[in-house]
């Protein structure tokens, strides 16, 4: 899970992931520190509940990210326009302003990085929300009919196969769960749900060739 914390203080308590080991559980937090906890089914349940609540209460983070993206794009646009106008004016009066061309380029690079980071978190929130809202449907279909994974990436199919053949303790009934979903693309979650819909309506998953694969295949 990405960091959905609203501020630095909140990130001290925001759980991003956890590992169930032989004799303990390691819990990782958004601010970079981790805790070692006693392994038990109850403790895993508490951690999963915290993760679910973090997703359910992520609307404020989404608004924060949307506002940040908007302000970043606006600031970049105004700075680029100002730089271009300044360059034109200086050149008109005979002054060399070639160095000013570096401002639009650097502005585009920095703003693109910031927007990319924000949209990555937004996609992660949407993926977790989609999974939690359709969790039982996804799990039931994977366990009852593996063809629901048709056209998903080899990565997702491998994760599900490993989890079903060698399940994580306390997560035996969940081939996709809040521990391994970080590695699964949002597009595969969407595709599983579409395949499940086909199974429910038609009784089978109909391959649609490249059209269907391209619609859901993650961009490189």
Coordinates of N, CA, C and O in Angstrom, one line a residue, residues 92 132-133 158 160 213 220:
X92 N 14.0 40.7 -28.0 CA 13.5 41.9 -28.8 C 14.4 43.1 -28.6 O 14.7 43.8 -29.6
X132 N -11.5 -4.2 -2.2 CA -12.3 -4.4 -1.0 C -13.8 -4.4 -1.3 O -14.5 -5.1 -0.7
X133 N -14.2 -3.5 -2.2 CA -15.7 -3.5 -2.6 C -16.1 -4.8 -3.3 O -17.3 -5.1 -3.2
X158 N 0.9 -15.8 -11.4 CA 2.0 -16.5 -10.6 C 1.7 -16.2 -9.1 O 1.9 -17.1 -8.3
X160 N -1.1 -15.6 -7.6 CA -2.3 -16.4 -7.2 C -2.0 -17.9 -7.1 O -2.3 -18.5 -6.1
X213 N -7.2 -7.7 -24.4 CA -5.9 -7.7 -23.7 C -5.4 -6.2 -23.6 O -4.9 -5.8 -22.6
X220 N 3.6 0.3 -20.1 CA 5.0 0.2 -19.7 C 5.6 1.6 -19.5 O 5.2 2.5 -20.2

